Amino acid sequence: MIEIRNISKTFHQKKQAFKALDQVSLNIDKGDIVGIIGFSGAGKSTLIRTVNLLERPDEGQIIINGKDFTQLSSKQLAEERKKIGMIFQHFNLLSSRTVFDNVALPLELDHNSKDQINKKVNELLKIVGLEDKANDYPRSLSGGQKQRVAIARALANDPYLLLCDEATSALDPVTTQSILQLLRDINQRLGITILLITHEMEVIKSVCNHVAVIDKGKLLAKGTLSEIISNRENPVIQQFINSDVMTLPQELNIRLQKEPQDGLFPLVE
Ligand code: ADP
């Protein structure tokens, strides 16, 4: 269903070139939950962002349902992206909008009628277990509830694919498990394929049926969790298996807090 073929991406900053992705290839089947794991700076975000062409690769192809995304016009891409939901570490909700209105946003942008919006948003709030929070504002919600709103919003256009960029990194372990359970339900009940990136082995163990390990822009290994775990030869993979949480280096934490993460929805209104 998704074929990532020989993707490379180089960033240029202060006259220096940095290869964030180097000839990465990965196939993802319909209905799969695939986890991409790697240390900070390995290229995980860049990889996930190339899937819907938020980041354009320098070379390689992204084939989704037979369409080569790298060949689509901006207008065609905008249309295709409606069917790909995305959720982020910091939820990216609009603080001036209620829970209902945050979830309704993609439907409004797609010119649905008021009745259609009401029906769909109520359905989505039920799926994520927030029916009683429709009129609340994000500031009164817990981190887990905010991520549930973001998930409901990501499901608004009935996507076939959900991209999760460190979706549980800002949550405590119990809330993390409840969000992962929700992702499993969505995968099973709605048949949505999920591609998630994480630096936490625990997330991979809880929810993914396939894993790809990325390091310094290269794909080191891919397979089922047991296949990856049985790979005793690669030292990077062994480091992951032996550690539950890959902590972010201090300088990257600071960078992430300073830089807005651009995606389908702005961080600031
Ligand atoms: P990860 O998600 O695994 O932490 P990223 O994909 O965010 O890694 O980044 C891979 C590398 O590419 C890092 O060294 C990062 O600094 C660099 N990088 C990512 N995005 C940009 C950008 N927009 N401009 C310059 N460098 C970038």
Tab-separated table of C-alpha atoms and ligand atoms in Angstrom:
chain	number	residue	atom	x	y	z
A	1	MET	CA	0.000	0.000	0.000
A	2	ILE	CA	2.869	2.403	0.863
A	3	GLU	CA	6.186	1.986	-0.866
A	4	ILE	CA	9.037	4.201	0.205
A	5	ARG	CA	11.638	3.687	-2.529
A	6	ASN	CA	15.252	4.801	-2.128
A	7	ILE	CA	14.475	8.106	-0.435
A	8	SER	CA	17.329	10.526	0.244
A	9	LYS	CA	17.174	13.998	1.763
A	10	THR	CA	19.988	16.453	2.423
A	11	PHE	CA	19.515	19.624	4.470
A	12	HIS	CA	21.759	22.624	3.893
A	13	GLN	CA	22.429	24.873	6.840
A	14	LYS	CA	25.154	27.475	7.306
A	15	LYS	CA	26.945	26.292	4.156
A	16	GLN	CA	27.015	22.751	5.517
A	17	ALA	CA	25.199	19.818	3.963
A	18	PHE	CA	23.688	17.163	6.197
A	19	LYS	CA	22.257	13.947	4.813
A	20	ALA	CA	19.207	13.235	6.979
A	21	LEU	CA	18.014	10.279	4.862
A	22	ASP	CA	20.226	8.045	2.774
A	23	GLN	CA	18.594	5.630	0.302
A	24	VAL	CA	15.804	4.495	2.632
A	25	SER	CA	13.326	1.918	1.317
A	26	LEU	CA	10.377	0.540	3.277
A	27	ASN	CA	7.072	-1.143	2.400
A	28	ILE	CA	4.041	-0.795	4.616
A	29	ASP	CA	1.023	-3.063	4.180
A	30	LYS	CA	-2.594	-2.027	4.594
A	31	GLY	CA	-3.763	-2.442	8.196
A	32	ASP	CA	-0.255	-2.618	9.614
A	33	ILE	CA	1.054	-0.701	12.625
A	34	VAL	CA	4.660	0.088	11.796
A	35	GLY	CA	7.017	1.689	14.276
A	36	ILE	CA	10.106	3.587	13.199
A	37	ILE	CA	12.603	3.720	16.015
A	38	GLY	CA	15.961	5.452	16.258
A	39	PHE	CA	18.039	7.833	18.324
A	40	SER	CA	17.418	11.585	18.234
A	41	GLY	CA	18.576	13.039	14.939
A	42	ALA	CA	18.447	9.644	13.188
A	43	GLY	CA	16.043	10.929	10.517
A	44	LYS	CA	12.719	9.554	11.831
A	45	SER	CA	10.738	12.805	11.562
A	46	THR	CA	12.182	13.546	8.158
A	47	LEU	CA	11.150	10.084	6.992
A	48	ILE	CA	7.591	10.352	8.283
A	49	ARG	CA	7.266	13.862	6.822
A	50	THR	CA	8.338	12.650	3.385
A	51	VAL	CA	5.465	10.146	3.339
A	52	ASN	CA	2.913	12.898	2.692
A	53	LEU	CA	5.490	15.158	1.058
A	54	LEU	CA	5.536	17.741	3.867
A	55	GLU	CA	9.250	17.213	3.212
A	56	ARG	CA	10.158	16.677	-0.428
A	57	PRO	CA	12.873	14.053	-0.928
A	58	ASP	CA	15.845	14.885	-3.172
A	59	GLU	CA	15.568	11.485	-4.768
A	60	GLY	CA	13.386	8.424	-4.512
A	61	GLN	CA	9.671	7.818	-4.729
A	62	ILE	CA	6.710	7.576	-2.390
A	63	ILE	CA	4.080	5.316	-3.906
A	64	ILE	CA	0.783	5.216	-2.033
A	65	ASN	CA	-2.089	3.140	-3.393
A	66	GLY	CA	-0.337	3.072	-6.762
A	67	LYS	CA	0.175	6.863	-6.954
A	68	ASP	CA	3.653	8.350	-6.981
A	69	PHE	CA	3.313	11.272	-4.554
A	70	THR	CA	6.577	12.819	-5.772
A	71	GLN	CA	4.947	13.381	-9.172
A	72	LEU	CA	1.752	15.047	-7.921
A	73	SER	CA	1.016	18.766	-8.290
A	74	SER	CA	0.515	20.847	-5.126
A	75	LYS	CA	-3.244	20.790	-5.725
A	76	GLN	CA	-3.328	17.000	-6.124
A	77	LEU	CA	-1.151	16.602	-3.023
A	78	ALA	CA	-3.465	18.799	-0.940
A	79	GLU	CA	-6.345	16.535	-1.966
A	80	GLU	CA	-4.380	13.338	-1.165
A	81	ARG	CA	-3.271	14.668	2.234
A	82	LYS	CA	-6.902	14.880	3.387
A	83	LYS	CA	-6.857	11.080	3.566
A	84	ILE	CA	-3.710	10.989	5.698
A	85	GLY	CA	-4.141	12.001	9.348
A	86	MET	CA	-1.219	13.278	11.352
A	87	ILE	CA	-0.715	13.683	15.093
A	88	PHE	CA	2.159	15.347	16.907
A	89	GLN	CA	3.907	15.244	20.261
A	90	HIS	CA	2.462	18.621	21.336
A	91	PHE	CA	-1.071	18.051	19.980
A	92	ASN	CA	-1.177	21.325	17.943
A	93	LEU	CA	-4.715	22.240	19.034
A	94	LEU	CA	-6.117	25.713	18.511
A	95	SER	CA	-6.558	27.198	21.976
A	96	SER	CA	-9.322	29.649	20.986
A	97	ARG	CA	-11.524	26.802	19.715
A	98	THR	CA	-13.522	24.348	21.779
A	99	VAL	CA	-12.915	20.614	21.551
A	100	PHE	CA	-15.859	20.353	19.133
A	101	ASP	CA	-14.553	23.168	16.941
A	102	ASN	CA	-11.012	21.770	16.873
A	103	VAL	CA	-12.315	18.449	15.588
A	104	ALA	CA	-14.661	20.226	13.172
A	105	LEU	CA	-11.863	22.264	11.563
A	106	PRO	CA	-10.875	19.873	8.730
A	107	LEU	CA	-14.578	19.348	7.937
A	108	GLU	CA	-15.180	23.101	7.781
A	109	LEU	CA	-12.149	23.516	5.509
A	110	ASP	CA	-13.646	20.818	3.301
A	111	HIS	CA	-16.987	22.730	3.095
A	112	ASN	CA	-19.173	20.130	4.803
A	113	SER	CA	-22.685	21.207	5.848
A	114	LYS	CA	-23.451	22.052	9.479
A	115	ASP	CA	-25.485	18.852	9.866
A	116	GLN	CA	-22.709	16.707	8.403
A	117	ILE	CA	-20.182	18.377	10.731
A	118	ASN	CA	-22.370	17.853	13.828
A	119	LYS	CA	-22.930	14.193	13.022
A	120	LYS	CA	-19.284	13.458	12.237
A	121	VAL	CA	-17.781	15.364	15.188
A	122	ASN	CA	-20.135	13.658	17.650
A	123	GLU	CA	-19.208	10.280	16.166
A	124	LEU	CA	-15.471	11.075	16.466
A	125	LEU	CA	-15.750	12.357	20.038
A	126	LYS	CA	-17.453	9.087	20.932
A	127	ILE	CA	-14.624	7.063	19.353
A	128	VAL	CA	-12.007	8.925	21.408
A	129	GLY	CA	-14.176	8.929	24.586
A	130	LEU	CA	-14.642	12.692	24.895
A	131	GLU	CA	-18.394	13.140	24.293
A	132	ASP	CA	-18.704	15.088	27.538
A	133	LYS	CA	-15.869	17.509	26.672
A	134	ALA	CA	-17.274	18.942	23.420
A	135	ASN	CA	-17.663	22.474	24.790
A	136	ASP	CA	-14.429	22.578	26.791
A	137	TYR	CA	-11.348	24.488	25.687
A	138	PRO	CA	-7.953	22.757	25.329
A	139	ARG	CA	-6.535	24.598	28.362
A	140	SER	CA	-8.866	22.689	30.684
A	141	LEU	CA	-7.842	19.271	29.310
A	142	SER	CA	-5.112	16.867	30.419
A	143	GLY	CA	-2.323	15.921	27.989
A	144	GLY	CA	-4.010	12.611	27.203
A	145	GLN	CA	-7.349	14.314	26.530
A	146	LYS	CA	-5.635	16.847	24.239
A	147	GLN	CA	-4.065	14.018	22.264
A	148	ARG	CA	-7.506	12.374	22.003
A	149	VAL	CA	-8.883	15.591	20.499
A	150	ALA	CA	-5.951	15.673	18.064
A	151	ILE	CA	-6.653	12.042	17.111
A	152	ALA	CA	-10.361	12.794	16.562
A	153	ARG	CA	-9.373	15.734	14.335
A	154	ALA	CA	-6.923	13.546	12.407
A	155	LEU	CA	-9.762	11.072	11.737
A	156	ALA	CA	-12.211	13.714	10.495
A	157	ASN	CA	-11.741	13.003	6.783
A	158	ASP	CA	-11.812	9.199	7.192
A	159	PRO	CA	-8.093	8.684	6.552
A	160	TYR	CA	-6.657	5.341	5.461
A	161	LEU	CA	-3.326	6.237	7.082
A	162	LEU	CA	-2.401	7.850	10.390
A	163	LEU	CA	1.101	9.273	10.866
A	164	CYS	CA	2.130	9.680	14.504
A	165	ASP	CA	5.162	11.844	15.252
A	166	GLU	CA	6.254	11.003	18.829
A	167	ALA	CA	2.560	11.070	19.778
A	168	THR	CA	3.084	9.846	23.341
A	169	SER	CA	6.436	11.457	24.175
A	170	ALA	CA	4.839	14.255	26.210
A	171	LEU	CA	2.632	11.873	28.222
A	172	ASP	CA	3.128	9.903	31.429
A	173	PRO	CA	3.379	6.082	31.167
A	174	VAL	CA	-0.250	5.364	32.136
A	175	THR	CA	-1.640	7.949	29.687
A	176	THR	CA	0.776	6.655	27.050
A	177	GLN	CA	-0.733	3.181	27.373
A	178	SER	CA	-4.292	4.536	27.077
A	179	ILE	CA	-3.399	6.471	23.900
A	180	LEU	CA	-1.681	3.380	22.473
A	181	GLN	CA	-4.811	1.362	23.274
A	182	LEU	CA	-6.870	3.956	21.383
A	183	LEU	CA	-4.510	3.678	18.387
A	184	ARG	CA	-4.882	-0.126	18.469
A	185	ASP	CA	-8.698	0.229	18.541
A	186	ILE	CA	-8.639	2.664	15.640
A	187	ASN	CA	-6.416	0.286	13.689
A	188	GLN	CA	-8.654	-2.704	14.382
A	189	ARG	CA	-12.106	-1.114	14.232
A	190	LEU	CA	-11.535	1.331	11.398
A	191	GLY	CA	-8.812	-0.590	9.534
A	192	ILE	CA	-6.526	2.440	9.489
A	193	THR	CA	-2.848	1.782	8.773
A	194	ILE	CA	-0.572	3.453	11.331
A	195	LEU	CA	2.987	4.619	10.888
A	196	LEU	CA	4.519	5.937	14.073
A	197	ILE	CA	7.898	7.180	15.102
A	198	THR	CA	9.232	6.898	18.592
A	199	HIS	CA	12.444	6.760	20.564
A	200	GLU	CA	10.795	4.501	23.150
A	201	MET	CA	11.135	0.740	22.811
A	202	GLU	CA	8.112	0.380	25.115
A	203	VAL	CA	5.841	2.023	22.518
A	204	ILE	CA	7.087	-0.348	19.842
A	205	LYS	CA	6.530	-3.377	22.101
A	206	SER	CA	2.988	-2.266	23.032
A	207	VAL	CA	1.514	-1.526	19.670
A	208	CYS	CA	3.595	-2.247	16.559
A	209	ASN	CA	3.520	-5.421	14.491
A	210	HIS	CA	6.422	-4.291	12.325
A	211	VAL	CA	9.486	-2.245	13.167
A	212	ALA	CA	12.054	-0.294	11.175
A	213	VAL	CA	15.268	0.807	12.862
A	214	ILE	CA	16.853	3.960	11.507
A	215	ASP	CA	20.275	5.320	12.379
A	216	LYS	CA	22.202	8.235	10.857
A	217	GLY	CA	19.700	8.448	7.996
A	218	LYS	CA	20.018	4.813	7.011
A	219	LEU	CA	17.571	1.994	7.495
A	220	LEU	CA	19.416	-0.554	9.637
A	221	ALA	CA	16.776	-3.239	9.892
A	222	LYS	CA	13.102	-3.944	9.333
A	223	GLY	CA	10.875	-6.827	10.299
A	224	THR	CA	8.619	-8.077	13.060
A	225	LEU	CA	9.569	-7.208	16.622
A	226	SER	CA	10.829	-10.753	17.228
A	227	GLU	CA	12.936	-10.628	14.052
A	228	ILE	CA	14.463	-7.336	15.177
A	229	ILE	CA	15.070	-8.575	18.717
A	230	SER	CA	16.761	-11.735	17.436
A	231	ASN	CA	19.247	-9.607	15.473
A	232	ARG	CA	22.203	-9.991	17.805
A	233	GLU	CA	24.803	-8.628	15.451
A	234	ASN	CA	23.960	-4.971	15.102
A	235	PRO	CA	25.201	-2.913	18.110
A	236	VAL	CA	22.710	-0.050	17.540
A	237	ILE	CA	19.786	-2.463	17.573
A	238	GLN	CA	21.138	-4.136	20.689
A	239	GLN	CA	21.335	-0.736	22.394
A	240	PHE	CA	17.616	-0.239	21.725
A	241	ILE	CA	16.655	-3.641	22.958
A	242	ASN	CA	18.596	-3.138	26.164
A	243	SER	CA	17.136	0.287	26.935
A	244	ASP	CA	13.514	1.197	27.398
A	245	VAL	CA	13.743	4.929	26.821
A	246	MET	CA	16.166	6.668	24.497
A	247	THR	CA	16.452	10.047	26.162
A	248	LEU	CA	16.762	13.126	24.013
A	249	PRO	CA	20.043	14.988	24.164
A	250	GLN	CA	19.682	18.312	25.967
A	251	GLU	CA	20.382	20.507	22.919
A	252	LEU	CA	17.671	18.787	20.876
A	253	ASN	CA	15.133	19.205	23.669
A	254	ILE	CA	15.825	22.936	23.635
A	255	ARG	CA	15.573	23.058	19.818
A	256	LEU	CA	12.225	21.242	19.837
A	257	GLN	CA	10.789	23.618	22.401
A	258	LYS	CA	11.924	26.695	20.475
A	259	GLU	CA	10.965	25.637	16.974
A	260	PRO	CA	7.316	25.337	16.005
A	261	GLN	CA	6.621	21.974	14.413
A	262	ASP	CA	4.908	22.787	11.180
A	263	GLY	CA	2.345	20.360	9.933
A	264	LEU	CA	-1.216	20.501	8.766
A	265	PHE	CA	-2.232	22.754	11.636
A	266	PRO	CA	-0.316	25.698	13.067
A	267	LEU	CA	0.962	25.722	16.642
A	268	VAL	CA	0.158	29.413	17.081
A	269	GLU	CA	-3.072	31.046	16.055
B	1	ADP	P1	14.720	12.408	14.425
B	1	ADP	O1	13.259	12.568	14.147
B	1	ADP	O2	15.180	11.000	14.292
B	1	ADP	O3	15.126	12.993	15.745
B	1	ADP	P2	15.044	14.330	12.285
B	1	ADP	O4	14.458	13.693	11.086
B	1	ADP	O5	14.227	15.371	12.995
B	1	ADP	O6	15.544	13.201	13.301
B	1	ADP	O7	16.424	15.018	11.889
B	1	ADP	C1	17.472	14.327	11.206
B	1	ADP	C2	18.601	15.318	11.013
B	1	ADP	O8	18.217	16.294	10.048
B	1	ADP	C3	18.977	16.076	12.285
B	1	ADP	O9	20.369	16.232	12.339
B	1	ADP	C4	18.289	17.408	12.119
B	1	ADP	O10	18.982	18.443	12.782
B	1	ADP	C5	18.321	17.600	10.605
B	1	ADP	N1	17.166	18.376	10.143
B	1	ADP	C6	15.869	17.999	10.220
B	1	ADP	N2	15.070	18.952	9.681
B	1	ADP	C7	15.891	19.941	9.263
B	1	ADP	C8	15.689	21.198	8.604
B	1	ADP	N3	14.457	21.607	8.291
B	1	ADP	N4	16.780	21.942	8.334
B	1	ADP	C9	18.019	21.523	8.642
B	1	ADP	N5	18.290	20.341	9.241
B	1	ADP	C10	17.245	19.568	9.555
